[in-house]
């Protein structure tokens, strides 16, 4: 389990950005964090990853306190992080960046499996440069492939829908659904989008730097979307089982 316990963080001017936040991400589940702009959602992602350091509280990964570790050390412990806008490197092929993430030269069979998981044909992409006119959706899926290549225990995705079109977004949702079925890794996804909130096991609402609500999609979504129910919600059965 990935845990944030009583975490608080201040801006350089001393203003509280998040206050006494508690979040748990169980193995094999998708936890979605949502809320208004400026509410502290992306700050939570950066605190989990080690980009920001809290002034009080703890970050635990499977019971181990990783609060003092930097982003590289947390990655080595099994924590992956996906940026809002994937980083590209001139001259690097897709194959190169996945091999770097994996820490080894991957076989074509391994590359085929990983690329297939994110909905891309290996033969169409593996030798393309990262900055060679890849769409936003393609870049997002390649970034997720690099996270998978690391075989991380838990992954943080900060607004993965940013900068992609509706068709790529639909494919992105199917990628996250596939990850739930094929991977034991826990996923924390920062998002405004109903499509991602629908597939979450748990939704946490952050506003004004504090957790204001949390629960299953069936418990949370009606209050977020003008009383809509989740009769056709893809997680409806899980909601009713709880």
Tab-separated table of C-alpha atoms in Angstrom:
chain	number	residue	atom	x	y	z
A	1	UNK	CA	0.000	0.000	0.000
A	2	UNK	CA	1.133	3.539	-0.817
A	3	UNK	CA	0.181	5.935	1.964
A	4	UNK	CA	0.224	9.659	2.649
A	5	UNK	CA	-0.215	10.341	6.368
A	6	UNK	CA	-0.989	13.793	7.754
A	7	UNK	CA	0.989	15.535	5.014
A	8	UNK	CA	1.132	19.334	4.902
A	9	UNK	CA	2.996	21.588	2.483
A	10	UNK	CA	3.547	25.343	2.291
A	11	UNK	CA	4.481	27.592	-0.637
A	12	UNK	CA	7.629	29.708	-0.452
A	13	UNK	CA	5.531	32.619	0.856
A	14	UNK	CA	4.317	30.470	3.765
A	15	UNK	CA	0.823	29.890	2.373
A	16	UNK	CA	-0.645	26.454	3.076
A	17	UNK	CA	-1.090	24.489	-0.168
A	18	UNK	CA	-2.190	21.187	1.362
A	19	UNK	CA	-3.118	20.598	4.980
A	20	UNK	CA	-3.169	17.315	6.870
A	21	UNK	CA	-3.786	15.131	3.800
A	22	UNK	CA	-4.345	11.380	4.239
A	23	UNK	CA	-4.506	9.130	1.149
A	24	UNK	CA	-4.073	5.397	0.663
A	25	UNK	CA	-3.501	3.621	-2.647
A	26	UNK	CA	-4.010	-0.151	-2.287
A	27	UNK	CA	-2.161	-2.591	-4.493
A	28	UNK	CA	-4.018	-3.323	-7.725
A	29	UNK	CA	-6.510	-0.468	-7.401
A	30	UNK	CA	-7.091	2.843	-9.156
A	31	UNK	CA	-7.492	5.851	-6.867
A	32	UNK	CA	-8.558	9.061	-8.608
A	33	UNK	CA	-7.936	12.489	-7.063
A	34	UNK	CA	-10.115	15.318	-8.337
A	35	UNK	CA	-11.272	18.785	-7.351
A	36	UNK	CA	-11.174	22.435	-8.461
A	37	UNK	CA	-8.148	24.046	-10.081
A	38	UNK	CA	-5.690	25.306	-7.486
A	39	UNK	CA	-7.092	22.965	-4.865
A	40	UNK	CA	-3.839	21.057	-4.327
A	41	UNK	CA	-4.256	17.970	-6.534
A	42	UNK	CA	-1.012	18.253	-8.520
A	43	UNK	CA	0.817	19.207	-5.323
A	44	UNK	CA	-0.277	15.878	-3.854
A	45	UNK	CA	1.168	14.059	-6.895
A	46	UNK	CA	4.476	15.892	-6.534
A	47	UNK	CA	4.597	15.194	-2.784
A	48	UNK	CA	4.069	11.481	-3.395
A	49	UNK	CA	6.785	11.382	-6.064
A	50	UNK	CA	9.366	13.378	-4.084
A	51	UNK	CA	9.430	16.436	-6.375
A	52	UNK	CA	8.105	18.411	-3.388
A	53	UNK	CA	8.979	17.717	0.251
A	54	UNK	CA	6.418	18.145	3.017
A	55	UNK	CA	7.179	19.917	6.280
A	56	UNK	CA	5.207	17.402	8.323
A	57	UNK	CA	3.689	13.957	7.896
A	58	UNK	CA	4.869	10.724	6.279
A	59	UNK	CA	4.905	8.941	2.917
A	60	UNK	CA	4.930	5.153	3.267
A	61	UNK	CA	5.464	2.537	0.547
A	62	UNK	CA	4.439	-0.935	1.696
A	63	UNK	CA	5.086	0.160	5.276
A	64	UNK	CA	8.520	1.681	4.595
A	65	UNK	CA	8.936	5.371	5.386
A	66	UNK	CA	10.175	7.055	2.172
A	67	UNK	CA	9.489	10.635	3.304
A	68	UNK	CA	13.162	11.637	3.290
A	69	UNK	CA	13.932	10.016	-0.101
A	70	UNK	CA	14.291	12.087	-3.272
A	71	UNK	CA	12.497	11.352	-6.542
A	72	UNK	CA	15.233	9.005	-7.836
A	73	UNK	CA	15.405	7.067	-4.585
A	74	UNK	CA	11.621	6.714	-4.532
A	75	UNK	CA	11.700	5.463	-8.118
A	76	UNK	CA	14.260	2.863	-7.076
A	77	UNK	CA	11.880	1.757	-4.321
A	78	UNK	CA	9.187	1.105	-6.944
A	79	UNK	CA	7.292	4.383	-7.354
A	80	UNK	CA	6.576	5.565	-10.914
A	81	UNK	CA	5.556	9.071	-11.964
A	82	UNK	CA	3.899	10.283	-15.157
A	83	UNK	CA	4.121	14.003	-15.902
A	84	UNK	CA	1.275	16.116	-17.288
A	85	UNK	CA	3.395	16.689	-20.383
A	86	UNK	CA	5.762	13.816	-21.238
A	87	UNK	CA	9.420	14.734	-21.599
A	88	UNK	CA	10.965	14.222	-25.046
A	89	UNK	CA	14.649	13.823	-25.851
A	90	UNK	CA	16.092	14.752	-29.215
A	91	UNK	CA	17.717	11.795	-30.963
A	92	UNK	CA	16.185	9.178	-28.650
A	93	UNK	CA	14.016	6.468	-30.149
A	94	UNK	CA	11.043	4.937	-28.387
A	95	UNK	CA	13.110	1.753	-28.061
A	96	UNK	CA	15.907	3.669	-26.303
A	97	UNK	CA	13.710	5.312	-23.679
A	98	UNK	CA	11.928	2.054	-22.828
A	99	UNK	CA	15.243	0.219	-22.487
A	100	UNK	CA	16.547	2.984	-20.208
A	101	UNK	CA	13.410	2.731	-18.065
A	102	UNK	CA	13.741	-1.057	-17.870
A	103	UNK	CA	17.437	-0.859	-17.031
A	104	UNK	CA	18.256	-3.447	-19.689
A	105	UNK	CA	18.074	-4.211	-23.412
A	106	UNK	CA	14.574	-5.575	-23.867
A	107	UNK	CA	13.790	-8.299	-26.359
A	108	UNK	CA	11.346	-7.695	-29.196
A	109	UNK	CA	8.857	-9.988	-27.446
A	110	UNK	CA	9.077	-7.898	-24.263
A	111	UNK	CA	8.751	-4.664	-26.223
A	112	UNK	CA	5.794	-6.070	-28.140
A	113	UNK	CA	4.001	-6.967	-24.884
A	114	UNK	CA	4.569	-3.556	-23.302
A	115	UNK	CA	3.629	-1.584	-26.394
A	116	UNK	CA	0.567	-3.777	-26.884
A	117	UNK	CA	-0.569	-3.078	-23.322
A	118	UNK	CA	-0.711	0.654	-24.092
A	119	UNK	CA	-2.419	0.041	-27.433
A	120	UNK	CA	0.496	0.688	-29.800
A	121	UNK	CA	1.992	-1.616	-32.422
A	122	UNK	CA	5.667	-2.130	-31.640
A	123	UNK	CA	6.688	-2.247	-35.293
A	124	UNK	CA	5.046	1.114	-36.005
A	125	UNK	CA	6.655	2.977	-33.122
A	126	UNK	CA	9.702	1.335	-31.630
A	127	UNK	CA	12.284	2.974	-33.919
A	128	UNK	CA	10.616	6.382	-34.151
A	129	UNK	CA	12.218	9.354	-32.444
A	130	UNK	CA	10.373	10.673	-29.422
A	131	UNK	CA	10.003	14.088	-31.033
A	132	UNK	CA	9.113	12.843	-34.524
A	133	UNK	CA	5.595	14.217	-34.841
A	134	UNK	CA	4.084	11.935	-32.231
A	135	UNK	CA	0.620	13.032	-31.160
A	136	UNK	CA	-0.143	13.938	-27.560
A	137	UNK	CA	-1.998	10.659	-27.086
A	138	UNK	CA	0.882	8.633	-28.521
A	139	UNK	CA	3.364	10.397	-26.250
A	140	UNK	CA	1.175	9.696	-23.213
A	141	UNK	CA	0.940	5.997	-24.039
A	142	UNK	CA	4.679	5.737	-24.642
A	143	UNK	CA	5.285	7.371	-21.275
A	144	UNK	CA	3.003	4.811	-19.636
A	145	UNK	CA	4.981	2.090	-21.440
A	146	UNK	CA	8.184	3.401	-19.810
A	147	UNK	CA	6.496	3.241	-16.408
A	148	UNK	CA	5.437	-0.362	-17.107
A	149	UNK	CA	8.966	-1.227	-18.205
A	150	UNK	CA	10.225	-0.260	-14.746
A	151	UNK	CA	7.762	-2.729	-13.197
A	152	UNK	CA	6.919	-0.247	-10.474
A	153	UNK	CA	4.741	-1.169	-7.506
A	154	UNK	CA	2.739	2.063	-7.557
A	155	UNK	CA	2.295	4.746	-10.205
A	156	UNK	CA	1.317	8.412	-10.018
A	157	UNK	CA	-0.238	10.021	-13.109
A	158	UNK	CA	-0.768	13.796	-12.999
A	159	UNK	CA	-3.659	14.716	-15.332
A	160	UNK	CA	-2.790	12.150	-18.041
A	161	UNK	CA	-5.579	13.558	-20.227
A	162	UNK	CA	-3.829	16.938	-20.604
A	163	UNK	CA	-3.198	17.911	-24.227
A	164	UNK	CA	-4.780	14.906	-25.939
A	165	UNK	CA	-7.838	14.637	-28.177
A	166	UNK	CA	-11.064	12.807	-27.333
A	167	UNK	CA	-10.143	9.703	-29.362
A	168	UNK	CA	-6.778	9.390	-27.625
A	169	UNK	CA	-8.491	9.985	-24.287
A	170	UNK	CA	-10.851	7.073	-24.857
A	171	UNK	CA	-7.896	4.847	-25.644
A	172	UNK	CA	-6.121	6.111	-22.524
A	173	UNK	CA	-9.047	5.017	-20.372
A	174	UNK	CA	-8.878	1.537	-21.894
A	175	UNK	CA	-5.143	1.450	-21.073
A	176	UNK	CA	-5.846	2.137	-17.388
A	177	UNK	CA	-8.602	-0.481	-17.365
A	178	UNK	CA	-6.188	-2.968	-18.908
A	179	UNK	CA	-3.565	-2.161	-16.272
A	180	UNK	CA	-6.032	-3.007	-13.514
A	181	UNK	CA	-6.583	-6.433	-15.071
A	182	UNK	CA	-2.971	-7.247	-15.940
A	183	UNK	CA	-0.921	-5.542	-13.220
A	184	UNK	CA	-0.877	-5.659	-9.436
A	185	UNK	CA	0.466	-2.102	-9.296
A	186	UNK	CA	-1.618	0.555	-7.558
A	187	UNK	CA	-2.456	3.641	-9.639
A	188	UNK	CA	-3.049	7.173	-8.331
A	189	UNK	CA	-4.504	9.365	-11.095
A	190	UNK	CA	-5.000	13.125	-10.782
A	191	UNK	CA	-7.863	14.020	-13.114
A	192	UNK	CA	-10.855	16.268	-13.823
A	193	UNK	CA	-12.315	13.883	-16.380
A	194	UNK	CA	-15.503	11.892	-15.800
A	195	UNK	CA	-14.201	9.009	-17.928
A	196	UNK	CA	-11.295	8.411	-15.553
A	197	UNK	CA	-13.370	8.983	-12.408
A	198	UNK	CA	-15.847	6.354	-13.650
A	199	UNK	CA	-13.228	3.596	-13.711
A	200	UNK	CA	-11.679	4.390	-10.324
A	201	UNK	CA	-12.074	2.090	-7.336
A	202	UNK	CA	-12.037	5.156	-5.092
A	203	UNK	CA	-12.360	8.912	-5.664
A	204	UNK	CA	-10.794	11.524	-3.379
A	205	UNK	CA	-11.922	15.142	-3.690
A	206	UNK	CA	-9.405	17.821	-2.703
A	207	UNK	CA	-10.436	21.458	-2.388
A	208	UNK	CA	-8.662	24.293	-0.615
A	209	UNK	CA	-5.769	21.981	0.179
A	210	UNK	CA	-7.911	19.522	2.131
A	211	UNK	CA	-9.729	16.251	1.490
A	212	UNK	CA	-13.412	17.223	1.367
A	213	UNK	CA	-14.900	13.887	0.277
A	214	UNK	CA	-13.861	10.339	-0.550
A	215	UNK	CA	-15.604	7.141	-1.504
A	216	UNK	CA	-16.599	4.935	-4.423
A	217	UNK	CA	-17.661	6.518	-7.722
A	218	UNK	CA	-21.289	5.700	-6.877
A	219	UNK	CA	-20.945	7.638	-3.625
A	220	UNK	CA	-18.999	10.616	-4.986
A	221	UNK	CA	-20.080	11.202	-8.600
A	222	UNK	CA	-23.710	12.177	-7.938
A	223	UNK	CA	-22.482	15.156	-5.910
A	224	UNK	CA	-19.908	16.128	-8.541
A	225	UNK	CA	-22.149	15.864	-11.593
A	226	UNK	CA	-25.490	17.433	-10.663
A	227	UNK	CA	-27.115	14.416	-9.114
A	228	UNK	CA	-26.348	11.958	-11.922
A	229	UNK	CA	-26.511	8.373	-10.752
A	230	UNK	CA	-24.180	5.605	-11.845
A	231	UNK	CA	-26.713	3.142	-13.179
A	232	UNK	CA	-24.475	2.435	-16.158
A	233	UNK	CA	-21.277	3.045	-14.240
A	234	UNK	CA	-18.617	0.441	-15.154
A	235	UNK	CA	-17.824	0.068	-11.461
A	236	UNK	CA	-21.459	-0.164	-10.384
A	237	UNK	CA	-21.167	-3.781	-9.328
A	238	UNK	CA	-18.126	-3.032	-7.169
A	239	UNK	CA	-20.027	-0.143	-5.558
A	240	UNK	CA	-22.988	-2.342	-4.719
A	241	UNK	CA	-20.717	-5.042	-3.343
A	242	UNK	CA	-19.075	-2.735	-0.796
